[in-house]
XYZ file of C-alpha atoms in Angstrom:
78
model
C 67.763 -2.000 243.478
C 67.642 -5.659 243.571
C 65.992 -7.333 240.757
C 63.486 -9.599 242.994
C 62.167 -6.240 244.566
C 61.500 -4.723 241.021
C 59.596 -7.970 240.072
C 57.648 -8.135 243.515
C 56.620 -4.327 242.800
C 55.602 -5.295 239.306
C 52.722 -6.788 241.027
C 51.284 -3.572 241.790
C 50.480 -3.363 237.807
C 48.082 -6.340 238.381
C 46.492 -4.798 241.211
C 46.266 -1.168 239.182
C 44.102 -3.346 236.574
C 41.848 -4.911 239.125
C 41.228 -1.831 241.078
C 40.071 -0.245 237.655
C 38.214 -3.152 236.704
C 36.483 -3.028 240.353
C 35.652 0.519 239.457
C 34.202 -0.001 235.964
C 31.991 -3.044 237.169
C 30.652 -1.643 240.704
C 30.171 2.350 240.199
C 27.276 1.660 237.674
C 25.477 0.768 241.108
C 25.795 3.768 242.037
C 24.559 5.543 238.824
C 20.548 5.430 238.635
C 19.873 4.745 234.779
C 23.608 3.945 233.512
C 23.442 2.157 230.451
C 26.861 0.901 229.400
C 25.766 0.171 226.007
C 25.125 3.883 225.108
C 27.310 5.830 227.812
C 30.951 5.622 228.237
C 32.811 4.807 231.035
C 34.057 8.204 231.932
C 30.389 9.232 232.677
C 30.926 7.599 236.150
C 33.495 9.588 237.084
C 32.470 12.839 235.738
C 32.005 16.002 238.229
C 28.346 15.732 238.608
C 27.936 11.970 238.330
C 25.994 10.571 240.965
C 28.886 7.693 241.281
C 31.646 10.013 241.695
C 32.158 9.172 245.116
C 32.135 5.549 244.776
C 34.145 5.550 241.588
C 36.949 7.662 243.724
C 36.733 4.733 246.470
C 36.699 1.862 244.151
C 39.749 3.353 242.073
C 41.876 4.974 244.556
C 44.688 2.733 243.947
C 44.663 2.649 240.072
C 46.674 5.691 239.495
C 49.513 5.250 241.933
C 49.689 1.415 241.153
C 50.102 2.325 237.837
C 52.389 5.028 237.701
C 55.007 3.004 240.065
C 54.200 -0.379 237.867
C 55.082 2.119 234.499
C 58.168 3.486 236.521
C 59.637 0.177 237.173
C 58.941 -1.374 233.859
C 61.080 1.631 232.628
C 63.771 1.005 235.459
C 63.595 -2.655 234.049
C 64.359 -1.921 230.564
C 67.196 0.357 231.699
């Protein structure tokens, strides 16, 4: 693997962060009565949460991009 390819794929870490931030910011719109001061973020993605579908859509690239990014960090360190 070329070093430049690792650097380009490292951008996936930033993409992962952006998608998670989008999910945290916009998922409360699908959860009536959600209060960010008294409820945890995991309430937005709970099994019976009204915002579950919106959370899944907004965070769709969060986990795959994060896994690839962390794997590439390990490869880069090696």
